[in-house]
Each structure stands twice: as structure tokens, then as C-alpha cells.
Amino acid sequence: MKTPPTALIVVDVQCDFMTGGALAVPLPGQDLPAAETILPPINQLMAEGHYARIVLTQDFHPAGHCSFAANLGVPLYSVARTPAGRDQVAWPVHCVKGTPGAEFHPGLYTRFADLIIRKGVRTEFDSYSGFADDGGDLTGLAGYLKANGIEAVDVVGIATDYCVKATAIDAVKAGFRTRVLATACAGVAKDTIAAAFAEMAAAGVTIE
Ligand SMILES: [Zn+2]
């Protein structure tokens, strides 16, 4: 079978999600490999040259962002209601625009990227998905991919159980044949990773 024009979407491979960062993945005590272990497979995928387009997403929050426990006034990792009325996991302050933690990990071959999509840029809405935020604002990613004839996407990156999951499910909704390459993904916690794979599969994502 002929392979359709395919894009690689690399989700949030940023300093704050890696060892030493504000929200290092996985969380401590999970008996999972550190997120840096996905750098070689992701770099190899980009370097091989098989993808018609390569897109990086970048979590990029204002300091007052609604996903930060400090702004919500609740304990870390609890679920709170945002001022906009969304249920929101209360994360540590992470990926604040203009800070080193928001930068791509220096080991990521960013030179292969055709497009960088910044997400979570509105104070009042989070955006796990690379396609749209929780308030419905589109990032333009679907339009970019369709304008370039892309029919399928492979999704990799961080975190399997949050932003990779949301991006992959939105890719299916946008009409793309969607795969998640599990060995090039890192997640927050074992139970939510397992649930995320089940949820993605149920939504029509192929897990490889
Ligand atoms: Zn974030």
C-alpha cells in the first residue's frame, strides 16, 4: 500500500519536562525511564528524511497561566476549576515564555523542524493539544498540514498521557490517519499512560 503524505508532530520536547526541569517527566517514583531517553529515537525519525513535514509544538505560557497551582491557589496535581470554568490539573509553574525552561531541550535536532507551534499562550485556557486550546482557539496546525497535502501524522514526544494524547486525538478529529510511536514518547505516570493508550486507541489512533 502506498504511504500517504505524512507529517511528524514532535510534542513539547522542552527543558522543563526533562530531568532538572520544573515538571520533569516522569514524576518521581514511577519506575519509568527519564524523558531524555526519547531524544535519540525522535532525532533519528527527523534525520531519516521520510516525513513530508516536521512540526514541533512548544508549551508556552504567560506567567499568570491558569494551569499553574500557584495561580489556582490549590495543591500541586489536584484538579481545580479555572476562572473560565474548566476542570484543570494544577501543575507546577512550567514553560513560562521567555524562560529557559520553555526552550526546546538542547539535544533535540530542532534544525529539522518546518514549523513550530506555540500553545497554551492564553492566560485563561490550557492547551494540551497542538491543534486547539481548551477555549477552542485553533493554533493553525490542521490548516498548515492540509494546505501542504498531509494525510497522515505520526505523533511523538511529551507527555504521553496529556499533550501527546490530546494532540493525537485531535489529529484524528481533523481527519488525519494518526499513529503514536510509543517508544518515542514519555509520560507522567504509569496509570495515566495506560489509560491514555486505551483512550487514544478507542478514538482511532494506531499505537505502535
Ligand atoms: Zn503547560
Short mmCIF file of C-alpha atoms and ligand atoms in Angstrom, two decimals:
data_model
loop_
_atom_site.label_atom_id
_atom_site.label_comp_id
_atom_site.label_asym_id
_atom_site.label_seq_id
_atom_site.Cartn_x
_atom_site.Cartn_y
_atom_site.Cartn_z
CA MET A 1 0.00 0.00 0.00
CA LYS A 2 1.27 3.45 -0.87
CA THR A 3 2.20 5.58 2.11
CA PRO A 4 0.16 8.78 2.24
CA PRO A 5 2.00 12.11 2.68
CA THR A 6 2.90 12.04 6.35
CA ALA A 7 3.98 14.62 8.90
CA LEU A 8 5.83 14.06 12.17
CA ILE A 9 4.48 16.02 15.14
CA VAL A 10 7.00 16.30 17.99
CA VAL A 11 5.17 17.37 21.14
CA ASP A 12 6.74 19.57 23.82
CA VAL A 13 10.33 18.28 24.00
CA GLN A 14 11.27 21.17 26.30
CA CYS A 15 13.67 21.70 29.18
CA ASP A 16 11.02 21.96 31.89
CA PHE A 17 9.74 18.47 31.03
CA MET A 18 13.20 16.87 31.18
CA THR A 19 15.45 15.94 34.13
CA GLY A 20 16.15 19.06 36.18
CA GLY A 21 13.11 20.90 34.83
CA ALA A 22 10.16 22.31 36.75
CA LEU A 23 7.86 19.49 35.63
CA ALA A 24 10.28 16.68 34.85
CA VAL A 25 8.64 13.63 33.27
CA PRO A 26 8.01 11.05 34.60
CA LEU A 27 7.09 12.15 38.11
CA PRO A 28 9.38 10.69 40.83
CA GLY A 29 8.74 7.11 41.95
CA GLN A 30 7.14 5.92 38.70
CA ASP A 31 9.85 3.41 37.71
CA LEU A 32 9.77 4.78 34.15
CA PRO A 33 12.73 5.91 32.01
CA ALA A 34 13.65 9.59 32.07
CA ALA A 35 12.23 11.69 29.24
CA GLU A 36 15.71 12.21 27.73
CA THR A 37 15.63 8.60 26.55
CA ILE A 38 13.23 9.62 23.76
CA LEU A 39 15.68 12.11 22.24
CA PRO A 40 17.66 9.56 20.13
CA PRO A 41 14.58 7.93 18.54
CA ILE A 42 12.97 11.31 17.83
CA ASN A 43 16.16 12.70 16.33
CA GLN A 44 16.51 9.58 14.20
CA LEU A 45 12.94 9.92 12.91
CA MET A 46 13.61 13.53 11.92
CA ALA A 47 17.02 12.83 10.40
CA GLU A 48 15.88 9.92 8.24
CA GLY A 49 14.09 12.30 5.92
CA HIS A 50 10.93 10.25 5.38
CA TYR A 51 8.47 12.88 6.56
CA ALA A 52 6.89 15.41 4.22
CA ARG A 53 6.73 17.93 7.08
CA ILE A 54 8.09 18.05 10.63
CA VAL A 55 6.29 20.15 13.25
CA LEU A 56 7.42 20.88 16.80
CA THR A 57 4.94 22.01 19.42
CA GLN A 58 6.09 24.18 22.30
CA ASP A 59 4.18 24.72 25.55
CA PHE A 60 4.47 28.48 26.00
CA HIS A 61 2.59 30.02 28.91
CA PRO A 62 2.20 33.53 30.29
CA ALA A 63 3.28 33.78 33.96
CA GLY A 64 -0.32 34.11 35.11
CA HIS A 65 -1.43 30.93 33.36
CA CYS A 66 -4.50 29.02 34.59
CA SER A 67 -2.69 25.64 34.67
CA PHE A 68 -0.32 26.64 37.48
CA ALA A 69 -1.22 25.50 41.02
CA ALA A 70 0.28 28.72 42.34
CA ASN A 71 -2.22 30.75 40.31
CA LEU A 72 -5.17 28.48 41.09
CA GLY A 73 -4.36 28.54 44.82
CA VAL A 74 -4.66 24.75 45.15
CA PRO A 75 -2.24 21.87 45.89
CA LEU A 76 0.02 20.56 43.12
CA TYR A 77 -1.56 17.89 40.92
CA SER A 78 -5.04 18.41 42.32
CA VAL A 79 -7.89 19.19 39.93
CA ALA A 80 -9.34 22.67 40.22
CA ARG A 81 -11.89 24.77 38.38
CA THR A 82 -10.33 27.59 36.35
CA PRO A 83 -11.87 31.08 36.26
CA ALA A 84 -13.08 30.14 32.75
CA GLY A 85 -14.94 27.14 34.20
CA ARG A 86 -12.67 24.33 33.06
CA ASP A 87 -11.51 21.41 35.20
CA GLN A 88 -7.75 21.75 35.23
CA VAL A 89 -4.88 19.70 36.65
CA ALA A 90 -2.84 22.08 38.83
CA TRP A 91 0.72 21.81 37.54
CA PRO A 92 3.93 23.34 38.84
CA VAL A 93 4.87 26.59 37.11
CA HIS A 94 6.38 25.40 33.82
CA CYS A 95 7.26 26.54 30.30
CA VAL A 96 6.79 30.23 31.02
CA LYS A 97 7.51 32.12 27.83
CA GLY A 98 10.90 33.79 27.84
CA THR A 99 12.36 31.44 30.47
CA PRO A 100 14.99 28.72 29.89
CA GLY A 101 12.51 26.01 30.88
CA ALA A 102 10.34 26.85 27.88
CA GLU A 103 13.21 26.27 25.44
CA PHE A 104 13.49 23.08 23.45
CA HIS A 105 15.87 20.56 25.00
CA PRO A 106 19.35 21.30 23.59
CA GLY A 107 19.63 17.66 22.50
CA LEU A 108 16.65 17.95 20.14
CA TYR A 109 17.53 18.42 16.47
CA THR A 110 15.34 21.49 16.01
CA ARG A 111 17.05 22.21 12.68
CA PHE A 112 14.77 19.63 11.07
CA ALA A 113 11.58 21.49 12.02
CA ASP A 114 9.49 23.05 9.25
CA LEU A 115 7.08 24.68 11.69
CA ILE A 116 6.95 25.46 15.41
CA ILE A 117 3.52 25.74 17.02
CA ARG A 118 3.34 27.51 20.37
CA LYS A 119 0.40 26.52 22.54
CA GLY A 120 -1.16 27.43 25.86
CA VAL A 121 -0.45 31.06 25.10
CA ARG A 122 -3.73 32.41 26.50
CA THR A 123 -3.80 33.02 30.28
CA GLU A 124 -7.33 31.70 30.76
CA PHE A 125 -7.10 28.44 28.77
CA ASP A 126 -4.72 25.49 28.76
CA SER A 127 -3.82 23.64 25.58
CA TYR A 128 -2.67 20.06 25.84
CA SER A 129 -3.46 19.70 22.14
CA GLY A 130 -1.23 21.12 19.44
CA PHE A 131 -4.35 21.82 17.37
CA ALA A 132 -6.56 23.96 19.64
CA ASP A 133 -6.74 25.25 23.21
CA ASP A 134 -9.46 24.46 25.75
CA GLY A 135 -11.30 27.61 24.75
CA GLY A 136 -11.49 26.50 21.12
CA ASP A 137 -8.84 28.78 19.61
CA LEU A 138 -7.11 26.98 16.75
CA THR A 139 -3.33 27.02 16.51
CA GLY A 140 -3.44 26.70 12.72
CA LEU A 141 -1.77 23.29 12.72
CA ALA A 142 -4.57 21.46 10.90
CA GLY A 143 -4.73 24.15 8.25
CA TYR A 144 -0.97 24.05 7.75
CA LEU A 145 -0.92 20.29 7.35
CA LYS A 146 -3.89 20.23 4.96
CA ALA A 147 -2.51 23.11 2.90
CA ASN A 148 0.62 21.02 2.41
CA GLY A 149 -1.23 17.88 1.33
CA ILE A 150 -0.61 15.93 4.53
CA GLU A 151 -2.96 12.96 5.03
CA ALA A 152 -1.31 11.13 7.94
CA VAL A 153 0.60 12.09 11.08
CA ASP A 154 2.94 10.33 13.47
CA VAL A 155 2.91 11.82 16.98
CA VAL A 156 5.79 11.55 19.48
CA GLY A 157 7.04 13.50 22.49
CA ILE A 158 5.87 14.54 25.96
CA ALA A 159 3.69 13.74 27.77
CA THR A 160 2.07 10.56 26.53
CA ASP A 161 -0.81 10.90 28.99
CA TYR A 162 -1.55 14.60 28.37
CA CYS A 163 -0.28 16.56 25.38
CA VAL A 164 0.60 13.61 23.13
CA LYS A 165 -2.82 12.08 23.82
CA ALA A 166 -4.73 15.31 23.18
CA THR A 167 -2.76 16.08 20.04
CA ALA A 168 -3.25 12.59 18.61
CA ILE A 169 -6.98 12.55 19.30
CA ASP A 170 -7.40 15.99 17.76
CA ALA A 171 -5.42 14.80 14.72
CA VAL A 172 -7.96 12.00 14.21
CA LYS A 173 -10.81 14.51 14.59
CA ALA A 174 -9.16 16.73 11.99
CA GLY A 175 -9.19 13.84 9.53
CA PHE A 176 -5.59 12.62 9.63
CA ARG A 177 -4.62 8.96 9.76
CA THR A 178 -2.83 9.06 13.11
CA ARG A 179 -0.17 6.92 14.76
CA VAL A 180 1.53 7.38 18.13
CA LEU A 181 5.03 5.89 18.23
CA ALA A 182 5.18 4.74 21.83
CA THR A 183 8.94 4.24 22.06
CA ALA A 184 9.44 7.92 21.24
CA CYS A 185 7.02 9.15 23.92
CA ALA A 186 7.48 9.83 27.64
CA GLY A 187 4.66 10.08 30.15
CA VAL A 188 3.90 11.46 33.60
CA ALA A 189 2.68 8.34 35.43
CA LYS A 190 2.06 4.66 34.71
CA ASP A 191 -1.68 4.59 35.39
CA THR A 192 -2.47 7.66 33.29
CA ILE A 193 -0.21 6.40 30.48
CA ALA A 194 -2.11 3.11 30.35
CA ALA A 195 -5.43 4.94 30.35
CA ALA A 196 -4.17 7.30 27.63
CA PHE A 197 -3.21 4.46 25.29
CA ALA A 198 -6.67 2.93 25.74
CA GLU A 199 -8.36 6.28 25.13
CA MET A 200 -6.29 7.00 22.04
CA ALA A 201 -6.94 3.54 20.59
CA ALA A 202 -10.67 3.97 21.19
CA ALA A 203 -10.52 7.29 19.35
CA GLY A 204 -8.96 5.68 16.28
CA VAL A 205 -5.27 6.30 16.93
CA THR A 206 -2.89 3.49 15.95
CA ILE A 207 -0.35 2.81 18.73
CA GLU A 208 2.96 1.38 17.56
ZN ZN B 1 1.65 23.57 30.10
#
